[in-house]
Coordinates of N, CA and C in Angstrom, one line a residue:
M777 N -90.4 -105.7 -34.5 CA -89.1 -104.5 -34.3 C -89.7 -103.2 -34.1
P778 N -89.1 -102.6 -33.0 CA -89.8 -101.3 -32.7 C -89.2 -100.3 -33.8
A779 N -90.0 -99.3 -34.3 CA -89.4 -98.4 -35.3 C -88.7 -97.0 -34.6
E780 N -88.3 -96.1 -35.2 CA -87.5 -95.1 -34.4 C -88.8 -94.1 -33.8
G781 N -90.0 -94.0 -34.7 CA -91.0 -93.1 -34.2 C -92.0 -93.9 -33.6
G782 N -91.8 -94.8 -33.2 CA -93.0 -95.7 -32.6 C -93.4 -96.7 -33.6
G783 N -94.3 -97.7 -33.1 CA -94.8 -98.6 -34.2 C -93.8 -99.9 -34.3
N784 N -93.9 -100.6 -35.2 CA -93.2 -101.9 -35.7 C -92.9 -102.0 -36.9
I785 N -91.7 -102.5 -37.2 CA -91.3 -102.6 -38.6 C -91.6 -104.0 -38.8
T786 N -92.1 -104.0 -40.1 CA -92.6 -105.4 -40.3 C -91.1 -106.3 -41.0
A787 N -91.2 -107.4 -41.4 CA -90.2 -108.3 -41.8 C -89.8 -107.8 -43.0
M788 N -90.8 -107.5 -44.1 CA -90.4 -106.9 -45.3 C -89.7 -105.8 -45.8
E789 N -90.1 -104.8 -44.6 CA -89.7 -103.4 -44.4 C -88.1 -103.7 -44.0
T790 N -87.6 -104.6 -43.1 CA -86.4 -104.9 -42.6 C -85.6 -105.3 -43.8
T791 N -86.1 -106.3 -44.5 CA -85.4 -106.9 -45.6 C -85.0 -105.8 -46.8
V792 N -85.7 -104.9 -47.0 CA -85.7 -104.0 -47.9 C -84.6 -102.9 -47.7
R793 N -84.7 -102.7 -45.9 CA -83.3 -101.6 -45.7 C -82.3 -102.4 -45.6
L794 N -82.0 -103.6 -45.3 CA -80.9 -104.6 -45.3 C -80.3 -104.4 -46.9
R795 N -81.2 -104.6 -47.7 CA -80.9 -104.7 -49.1 C -80.2 -103.5 -49.6
T796 N -80.7 -102.5 -49.1 CA -80.5 -101.0 -49.6 C -79.0 -100.7 -48.8
R797 N -78.6 -101.3 -47.6 CA -77.4 -101.0 -46.6 C -76.4 -101.6 -47.4
I798 N -76.4 -102.9 -47.7 CA -75.4 -103.8 -48.0 C -74.5 -103.3 -49.1
P799 N -74.9 -102.7 -50.3 CA -74.2 -102.2 -51.5 C -73.4 -101.1 -50.9
A800 N -74.0 -100.1 -50.0 CA -73.5 -99.2 -49.5 C -72.3 -99.1 -48.6
I801 N -72.5 -100.4 -48.0 CA -71.4 -101.0 -46.8 C -70.3 -101.6 -47.6
T802 N -70.7 -102.7 -48.8 CA -69.8 -102.9 -49.8 C -68.7 -102.1 -50.3
C803 N -69.5 -100.9 -50.7 CA -68.8 -99.7 -51.6 C -67.6 -99.1 -50.6
L804 N -68.1 -98.8 -49.2 CA -67.3 -98.4 -48.1 C -66.0 -99.0 -48.1
F805 N -66.3 -100.5 -47.7 CA -65.3 -101.2 -47.6 C -64.1 -101.4 -48.8
A806 N -64.9 -101.2 -50.0 CA -63.9 -101.0 -51.2 C -63.3 -100.0 -51.2
M807 N -63.6 -99.0 -50.8 CA -63.2 -97.3 -50.8 C -61.7 -97.8 -49.9
I808 N -62.2 -98.1 -48.9 CA -61.1 -98.4 -47.8 C -60.0 -99.2 -47.9
W809 N -60.3 -100.4 -48.9 CA -59.2 -101.5 -49.0 C -58.5 -100.7 -50.3
S810 N -59.1 -99.9 -51.1 CA -58.1 -99.6 -52.2 C -57.2 -98.5 -51.4
E811 N -57.6 -97.9 -50.6 CA -56.8 -96.9 -49.9 C -55.7 -97.5 -49.2
T812 N -56.0 -98.5 -48.6 CA -55.0 -99.2 -47.7 C -54.0 -100.0 -48.7
G813 N -54.4 -100.2 -50.0 CA -53.9 -101.2 -50.9 C -53.9 -102.6 -51.1
C814 N -55.2 -103.0 -50.4 CA -55.6 -104.5 -50.3 C -56.1 -104.9 -52.0
L815 N -56.3 -103.7 -52.6 CA -57.0 -103.8 -53.9 C -56.1 -103.2 -54.7
K816 N -54.8 -103.5 -54.3 CA -53.7 -102.8 -55.4 C -53.7 -103.2 -56.9
D817 N -54.4 -104.6 -56.9 CA -54.6 -105.4 -58.3 C -55.4 -104.5 -59.1
N818 N -56.4 -103.8 -58.8 CA -57.3 -103.0 -59.3 C -56.5 -101.7 -60.1
L819 N -55.5 -101.4 -59.6 CA -54.4 -100.5 -60.2 C -53.8 -101.1 -61.4
S820 N -53.8 -102.4 -61.5 CA -53.3 -102.9 -62.8 C -53.5 -102.2 -64.1
P821 N -52.6 -101.9 -64.7 CA -53.3 -101.3 -66.2 C -53.2 -102.5 -67.1
G822 N -54.1 -102.4 -68.0 CA -54.3 -103.5 -69.1 C -53.5 -102.8 -70.3
G823 N -52.4 -102.2 -70.1 CA -51.7 -101.8 -71.0 C -50.7 -100.7 -70.5
W824 N -50.9 -99.5 -71.1 CA -49.7 -98.4 -70.5 C -50.6 -97.0 -71.0
E825 N -50.8 -96.3 -69.9 CA -51.2 -94.9 -70.2 C -52.9 -95.1 -71.0
N826 N -52.9 -94.3 -72.3 CA -54.2 -94.8 -72.8 C -54.0 -95.4 -73.8
A827 N -53.3 -96.5 -74.1 CA -52.8 -97.7 -74.8 C -53.5 -98.9 -73.9
R828 N -54.3 -99.8 -74.6 CA -54.7 -101.1 -74.2 C -54.1 -102.3 -75.0
W829 N -53.9 -103.4 -74.3 CA -53.3 -104.5 -75.0 C -54.4 -105.2 -76.1
G830 N -53.8 -105.3 -77.4 CA -54.5 -105.6 -78.6 C -55.0 -104.6 -79.4
M831 N -54.4 -103.4 -79.0 CA -54.9 -102.3 -80.0 C -54.3 -102.5 -81.4
N832 N -54.4 -102.1 -82.4 CA -53.8 -101.8 -83.5 C -52.8 -100.4 -83.8
E833 N -52.0 -100.4 -84.7 CA -51.6 -99.1 -84.5 C -52.3 -97.9 -84.8
E834 N -53.3 -98.1 -85.6 CA -54.2 -97.1 -85.6 C -54.7 -96.6 -84.6
Q835 N -55.3 -97.4 -83.7 CA -56.0 -97.3 -82.5 C -54.6 -96.7 -81.3
V836 N -53.7 -96.9 -81.5 CA -52.5 -96.5 -80.5 C -52.4 -94.6 -80.8
T837 N -52.3 -94.9 -82.4 CA -52.1 -93.4 -82.8 C -53.1 -92.7 -82.3
R838 N -54.5 -92.8 -82.4 CA -55.4 -92.2 -81.8 C -55.6 -91.8 -80.5
A839 N -55.2 -92.9 -79.8 CA -54.9 -92.6 -78.3 C -54.2 -91.6 -77.7
F840 N -53.0 -91.4 -78.6 CA -52.1 -90.4 -78.1 C -51.8 -89.3 -79.0
K841 N -52.9 -89.2 -80.0 CA -53.0 -88.0 -81.0 C -51.6 -87.6 -81.6
E842 N -51.1 -86.2 -81.3 CA -49.9 -86.0 -82.1 C -48.6 -86.4 -81.4
Q843 N -48.7 -87.1 -80.2 CA -47.4 -87.5 -79.5 C -46.7 -88.5 -80.3
V844 N -47.6 -89.5 -80.9 CA -47.1 -90.7 -81.6 C -46.5 -90.6 -82.8
T845 N -45.3 -90.9 -83.2 CA -44.7 -90.9 -84.8 C -44.3 -92.1 -85.0
P846 N -43.9 -92.5 -86.2 CA -43.6 -93.4 -86.8 C -42.0 -94.0 -86.3
V847 N -41.6 -95.1 -86.0 CA -40.6 -95.5 -85.3 C -39.1 -95.5 -86.1
N848 N -37.9 -94.8 -85.7 CA -37.0 -94.7 -86.4 C -36.2 -95.9 -86.2
P849 N -35.7 -96.4 -87.1 CA -35.3 -98.1 -87.7 C -34.0 -98.2 -86.6
D850 N -33.1 -96.8 -86.4 CA -32.2 -97.0 -85.3 C -32.5 -97.3 -84.0
D851 N -33.6 -96.6 -83.8 CA -34.2 -96.5 -82.0 C -34.8 -97.7 -82.1
A852 N -35.6 -98.3 -83.0 CA -36.2 -99.8 -83.0 C -35.2 -100.9 -82.5
A853 N -34.0 -100.8 -83.0 CA -33.0 -101.6 -82.5 C -32.8 -101.8 -81.2
M854 N -33.0 -100.9 -80.3 CA -32.9 -100.7 -78.9 C -34.0 -101.1 -78.1
A855 N -35.2 -101.4 -79.0 CA -36.6 -102.2 -78.4 C -36.6 -103.9 -78.5
E856 N -37.0 -104.2 -77.4 CA -37.2 -105.7 -77.4 C -38.5 -106.1 -77.1
G857 N -39.1 -107.1 -77.5 CA -40.4 -107.5 -76.9 C -40.2 -108.9 -77.1
G858 N -41.6 -109.6 -77.6 CA -41.7 -111.1 -78.0 C -40.7 -111.3 -79.2
K859 N -40.7 -112.7 -79.6 CA -40.1 -113.4 -80.8 C -40.7 -112.4 -82.3
S860 N -42.0 -112.2 -82.2 CA -42.4 -111.7 -83.2 C -42.7 -110.2 -83.2
A861 N -42.6 -109.6 -81.8 CA -43.0 -108.4 -81.7 C -42.1 -107.2 -82.3
Q862 N -42.7 -106.1 -83.0 CA -42.1 -105.0 -83.5 C -42.3 -103.9 -83.2
S863 N -41.4 -102.8 -83.3 CA -41.7 -101.4 -82.7 C -42.0 -100.7 -84.1
A864 N -43.4 -100.1 -83.9 CA -43.7 -99.4 -85.2 C -44.0 -98.1 -84.9
L865 N -44.5 -97.8 -83.5 CA -44.6 -96.6 -83.2 C -44.0 -96.0 -82.0
Q866 N -43.6 -94.8 -81.8 CA -42.9 -94.3 -80.7 C -43.4 -93.0 -80.4
I867 N -43.1 -92.8 -78.8 CA -43.3 -91.4 -78.5 C -41.8 -90.8 -78.2
P868 N -41.2 -89.9 -79.0 CA -39.9 -89.7 -79.0 C -39.4 -89.3 -77.7
K869 N -40.0 -88.4 -76.7 CA -39.8 -87.9 -75.6 C -41.0 -87.8 -74.9
F870 N -41.1 -88.6 -73.7 CA -42.0 -88.6 -72.7 C -41.6 -88.3 -71.5
D871 N -42.2 -87.3 -70.6 CA -41.7 -86.7 -69.3 C -42.2 -87.5 -68.3
I872 N -41.3 -88.0 -67.4 CA -41.9 -88.5 -66.0 C -40.9 -87.6 -64.9
D873 N -41.6 -86.9 -64.4 CA -40.7 -86.4 -63.0 C -39.6 -85.7 -63.6
G874 N -39.6 -84.7 -64.8 CA -38.8 -84.1 -65.1 C -37.6 -84.8 -66.0
R875 N -37.6 -86.1 -66.3 CA -36.9 -86.8 -66.9 C -37.3 -87.3 -68.3
K876 N -36.6 -87.5 -69.4 CA -37.0 -87.9 -70.6 C -36.9 -89.4 -71.2
F877 N -37.9 -89.7 -71.6 CA -37.8 -91.1 -72.0 C -38.4 -91.3 -73.5
R878 N -38.0 -92.3 -74.1 CA -38.4 -92.8 -75.5 C -39.5 -93.9 -75.1
V879 N -40.6 -93.8 -76.1 CA -41.8 -94.9 -75.7 C -41.6 -95.6 -76.8
H880 N -41.4 -97.0 -76.5 CA -41.6 -98.0 -77.9 C -43.0 -98.6 -77.7
F881 N -43.8 -98.8 -78.8 CA -45.0 -99.5 -78.8 C -44.8 -100.8 -79.4
L882 N -44.6 -101.9 -78.9 CA -44.4 -103.1 -79.9 C -45.4 -104.0 -80.1
F883 N -45.8 -104.3 -81.4 CA -47.1 -104.9 -81.8 C -46.4 -106.2 -82.2
G884 N -47.4 -107.3 -81.9 CA -47.2 -108.7 -82.2 C -47.9 -109.1 -83.3
S885 N -48.4 -110.6 -83.3 CA -49.0 -111.1 -84.6 C -50.3 -110.4 -84.4
G886 N -50.8 -110.3 -85.8 CA -52.1 -109.7 -86.0 C -52.0 -107.9 -85.8
H887 N -50.8 -107.5 -85.6 CA -50.6 -106.2 -85.5 C -51.1 -105.7 -84.1
K888 N -51.2 -106.6 -82.9 CA -51.9 -106.0 -81.6 C -50.8 -105.7 -80.9
L889 N -51.0 -104.4 -80.1 CA -50.3 -103.9 -79.0 C -50.0 -105.3 -78.0
E890 N -48.7 -105.5 -77.5 CA -48.3 -106.6 -76.5 C -47.3 -106.1 -75.5
T891 N -46.4 -105.0 -75.8 CA -45.6 -104.8 -75.0 C -45.4 -103.0 -75.4
V892 N -45.3 -102.4 -74.2 CA -44.7 -101.1 -74.3 C -43.3 -100.7 -73.3
Q893 N -42.3 -100.2 -73.9 CA -41.3 -100.0 -73.2 C -40.6 -98.5 -73.5
L894 N -40.2 -98.3 -72.5 CA -39.7 -96.8 -71.8 C -38.1 -97.0 -71.7
L895 N -37.6 -96.0 -72.4 CA -36.0 -96.1 -72.4 C -35.4 -94.8 -72.1
L896 N -34.8 -94.3 -70.8 CA -33.9 -93.3 -70.4 C -33.5 -92.7 -71.4
L897 N -33.7 -91.4 -71.8 CA -33.0 -90.5 -72.6 C -31.6 -90.1 -72.5
S898 N -30.8 -91.0 -71.7 CA -29.4 -90.3 -71.3 C -28.7 -91.8 -70.5
D899 N -27.4 -91.9 -70.7 CA -26.4 -92.7 -70.1 C -25.6 -92.1 -69.2
N900 N -26.1 -91.1 -68.6 CA -25.2 -90.2 -67.7 C -25.3 -91.5 -66.4
L901 N -24.1 -91.7 -65.7 CA -23.9 -92.6 -64.7 C -24.9 -92.1 -63.3
Y902 N -25.0 -90.9 -63.2 CA -25.5 -90.2 -61.7 C -26.8 -90.2 -62.1
L903 N -27.4 -89.8 -63.2 CA -28.7 -89.8 -63.8 C -29.5 -91.2 -63.8
A904 N -28.8 -92.1 -64.2 CA -29.5 -93.5 -64.5 C -29.4 -94.1 -63.0
D905 N -28.3 -93.9 -62.0 CA -28.4 -94.4 -60.8 C -29.9 -93.8 -59.9
A906 N -29.8 -92.4 -60.3 CA -30.9 -91.8 -59.4 C -32.2 -92.2 -59.8
T907 N -32.3 -92.3 -61.3 CA -33.7 -92.5 -62.0 C -34.2 -94.0 -61.7
F908 N -33.3 -95.0 -61.4 CA -33.4 -96.4 -61.3 C -34.1 -96.3 -59.7
K909 N -33.5 -96.0 -59.1 CA -34.0 -95.7 -57.6 C -35.2 -95.0 -57.2
D910 N -35.6 -93.8 -57.8 CA -36.7 -93.3 -57.7 C -37.7 -94.1 -58.6
L911 N -37.3 -94.5 -59.7 CA -38.7 -95.3 -60.1 C -39.0 -96.5 -59.5
E912 N -38.0 -97.2 -59.0 CA -38.2 -98.5 -58.1 C -39.1 -98.2 -56.9
A913 N -38.8 -97.0 -56.2 CA -39.6 -96.5 -55.0 C -41.0 -96.2 -55.5
K914 N -41.3 -95.4 -56.6 CA -42.6 -95.2 -57.0 C -43.4 -96.6 -57.5
L915 N -42.8 -97.1 -58.3 CA -43.7 -98.2 -58.6 C -44.0 -99.2 -57.4
A916 N -43.0 -99.1 -56.2 CA -43.2 -100.4 -55.3 C -44.1 -99.6 -54.5
E917 N -44.2 -98.1 -54.5 CA -45.3 -97.5 -53.9 C -46.9 -97.6 -54.4
K918 N -46.7 -97.6 -55.8 CA -48.2 -97.9 -56.4 C -48.8 -99.4 -56.4
Y919 N -47.7 -100.3 -56.8 CA -48.0 -101.6 -56.8 C -47.5 -102.7 -55.8
G920 N -47.0 -102.1 -54.8 CA -46.7 -103.3 -53.8 C -45.1 -103.5 -54.0
P921 N -44.7 -104.9 -53.0 CA -43.3 -104.9 -52.9 C -43.2 -105.9 -54.5
V922 N -41.9 -105.7 -54.7 CA -41.4 -106.2 -56.1 C -41.6 -107.9 -56.0
A923 N -42.2 -108.5 -57.1 CA -42.6 -109.7 -57.2 C -41.5 -110.6 -57.4
F924 N -40.3 -110.2 -58.2 CA -39.2 -110.7 -58.7 C -38.1 -109.9 -58.8
K925 N -36.9 -109.9 -58.4 CA -35.5 -109.2 -58.6 C -34.4 -109.7 -59.1
S926 N -33.5 -109.2 -59.4 CA -32.3 -109.8 -60.0 C -31.1 -108.8 -59.7
D927 N -30.0 -109.2 -59.3 CA -28.8 -108.0 -59.4 C -27.6 -109.0 -59.5
D928 N -27.3 -108.7 -61.1 CA -26.1 -109.9 -61.8 C -25.2 -108.9 -62.4
D929 N -23.8 -109.0 -62.4 CA -23.0 -108.3 -63.3 C -22.4 -109.1 -64.3
S930 N -22.7 -110.4 -64.6 CA -22.2 -111.3 -65.5 C -22.9 -111.0 -66.9
L931 N -22.2 -111.2 -68.0 CA -22.5 -111.0 -69.2 C -23.3 -111.7 -69.7
G932 N -24.4 -111.3 -70.5 CA -25.7 -112.2 -70.9 C -26.5 -111.2 -72.0
R933 N -27.4 -111.8 -72.3 CA -28.6 -111.4 -73.1 C -29.5 -110.6 -72.3
S934 N -29.7 -109.2 -72.0 CA -30.8 -108.5 -71.1 C -32.0 -108.6 -71.7
L935 N -33.0 -108.2 -70.8 CA -34.2 -107.8 -71.3 C -34.4 -106.6 -72.4
L936 N -33.8 -105.8 -72.0 CA -33.8 -104.6 -72.9 C -32.6 -104.4 -73.6
F937 N -31.4 -104.8 -73.3 CA -30.3 -104.5 -74.1 C -29.1 -105.4 -73.7
R938 N -28.5 -105.7 -74.7 CA -27.4 -106.9 -75.3 C -26.4 -106.3 -74.1
G939 N -25.9 -106.9 -73.1 CA -24.6 -106.2 -72.2 C -24.8 -106.9 -71.0
A940 N -24.0 -106.2 -69.9 CA -23.8 -106.8 -68.6 C -25.0 -106.5 -67.7
L941 N -26.2 -107.3 -67.7 CA -27.0 -107.2 -66.7 C -26.6 -106.6 -65.2
S942 N -27.2 -105.3 -64.8 CA -27.1 -104.8 -63.7 C -28.1 -105.2 -62.4
S943 N -29.3 -104.7 -62.6 CA -30.5 -105.1 -61.6 C -31.6 -105.1 -62.5
T944 N -32.6 -105.7 -62.1 CA -34.0 -106.0 -62.6 C -35.0 -105.9 -61.2
R945 N -36.1 -105.3 -61.7 CA -37.3 -105.6 -60.7 C -38.5 -105.6 -61.4
G946 N -39.3 -106.3 -60.8 CA -40.6 -106.8 -61.3 C -41.8 -106.9 -60.5
W947 N -43.1 -106.5 -61.0 CA -44.6 -106.4 -60.6 C -45.1 -107.3 -61.2
K948 N -45.8 -108.2 -60.9 CA -46.9 -109.2 -61.7 C -48.1 -108.4 -61.3
L949 N -48.8 -108.2 -62.2 CA -50.5 -107.7 -61.9 C -51.1 -108.4 -62.8
S950 N -52.3 -108.1 -62.6 CA -53.2 -109.4 -63.1 C -53.4 -109.0 -64.7
A951 N -53.0 -108.3 -65.6 CA -53.5 -107.9 -66.7 C -52.0 -107.9 -67.5
T952 N -51.0 -107.2 -66.4 CA -49.6 -106.6 -67.0 C -48.7 -107.0 -66.0
T953 N -47.3 -107.5 -66.8 CA -46.1 -107.6 -65.9 C -45.2 -106.4 -66.1
I954 N -44.6 -105.8 -65.2 CA -44.1 -104.4 -65.4 C -42.5 -105.0 -64.8
E955 N -41.6 -104.6 -65.9 CA -40.2 -105.0 -65.4 C -39.2 -103.8 -65.4
L956 N -38.7 -103.2 -64.4 CA -37.7 -101.9 -64.3 C -36.3 -102.4 -64.4
G957 N -35.5 -102.3 -65.2 CA -34.4 -102.5 -65.6 C -33.1 -101.7 -65.7
Y958 N -32.1 -102.1 -64.8 CA -30.9 -100.9 -65.2 C -29.6 -101.7 -65.5
Y959 N -29.3 -101.1 -66.8 CA -28.4 -102.2 -67.3 C -26.7 -101.2 -67.6
R960 N -25.6 -102.2 -67.6 CA -24.4 -101.3 -68.1 C -23.7 -101.8 -69.4
A961 N -23.7 -101.2 -70.1 CA -23.2 -101.8 -71.3 C -21.8 -102.5 -70.9
S962 N -21.9 -103.5 -71.9 CA -20.4 -104.3 -71.6 C -19.1 -104.0 -71.8
Q963 N -18.9 -102.8 -72.9 CA -17.9 -102.4 -73.6 C -17.4 -100.9 -73.2
D964 N -18.4 -100.0 -72.9 CA -17.9 -98.7 -72.7 C -18.3 -98.1 -71.4
G965 N -19.1 -99.0 -70.8 CA -19.7 -98.6 -69.3 C -20.9 -97.6 -69.4
E966 N -21.6 -97.6 -70.5 CA -22.6 -96.6 -70.3 C -24.0 -97.4 -69.8
R967 N -24.7 -96.3 -69.0 CA -25.7 -96.9 -68.1 C -27.0 -96.6 -68.9
H968 N -28.0 -97.7 -68.7 CA -29.1 -97.7 -69.2 C -30.3 -98.0 -68.5
V969 N -31.4 -97.0 -68.4 CA -32.6 -97.9 -67.5 C -33.7 -97.8 -68.5
G970 N -34.6 -98.6 -68.2 CA -35.8 -99.0 -69.0 C -36.9 -99.5 -68.2
I971 N -38.2 -99.4 -68.9 CA -39.2 -100.0 -68.0 C -40.2 -100.6 -69.0
R972 N -40.5 -101.9 -68.7 CA -41.4 -102.7 -70.0 C -42.7 -103.4 -69.3
Y973 N -43.6 -102.5 -70.0 CA -45.1 -103.1 -69.7 C -45.6 -104.2 -70.6
I974 N -45.8 -105.3 -70.1 CA -45.9 -106.4 -71.2 C -47.3 -107.0 -70.8
S975 N -47.9 -107.7 -71.6 CA -49.4 -108.4 -71.6 C -49.2 -109.3 -71.1
N976 N -49.6 -109.9 -70.1 CA -49.3 -111.2 -69.4 C -50.4 -112.2 -70.4
E977 N -51.0 -112.1 -71.0 CA -51.4 -113.0 -71.9 C -50.4 -113.4 -73.0
V978 N -49.7 -112.7 -73.5 CA -48.7 -112.6 -74.4 C -47.5 -113.3 -73.5
R979 N -47.2 -112.9 -72.2 CA -46.0 -113.5 -71.6 C -46.5 -115.0 -71.2
N980 N -47.8 -115.3 -71.0 CA -47.8 -116.5 -70.5 C -47.9 -117.6 -71.9
Q981 N -48.2 -117.0 -72.8 CA -47.9 -118.0 -74.1 C -46.8 -118.3 -74.3
S982 N -45.7 -117.1 -74.2 CA -44.7 -117.5 -74.5 C -43.7 -118.4 -73.5
T983 N -44.0 -118.4 -72.1 CA -43.7 -119.4 -71.0 C -44.5 -120.5 -71.4
K984 N -45.4 -121.0 -71.8 CA -45.9 -122.5 -72.3 C -45.1 -123.0 -73.4
R985 N -44.6 -122.3 -74.2 CA -43.8 -122.7 -75.2 C -42.2 -123.5 -74.8
L986 N -42.0 -122.7 -73.5 CA -40.7 -123.1 -73.3 C -40.3 -124.5 -72.7

């Protein structure tokens, strides 16, 4: 094979050059795919923010420093996880685009983190409507089209609240399932918006027991 400056390139030199180029080409394609969304699954959080599935209370507290506080029993009643999951820690006010949410960290068996739930700190009709639509658009932009959805006004036991389920949107990622819910209380018509980040390991185990 002719060289750029004259002479011939040996077979060994050709192999070396190819070996050095292939990783660079692979990285280039990976960058392109991630920009176009083909590698959206790499965006899948193995938890939420600085929290990771399987952390205990002490580790979550360290991860968020002064933001985390012990949960208020009245607030804990609003959070739902697996059958054995309990909310022991919370962030009382967490800002998302100027809107305030309460964050619950739910721990299951072995005091391991398995669910994180965010609840909008307002039941205002117009704010709830706008928040649900904005969050749905932002989550779809980041994680792609919804994997499952429902719109139902019938009475029943919702994922986040007990009352009349209005709308649910879900994204199934490699380590986490994300559920966005918009609910209307059955008696007084209050609106509630929440997001749950659920460990797929825990979710899959719960499904197997059905």
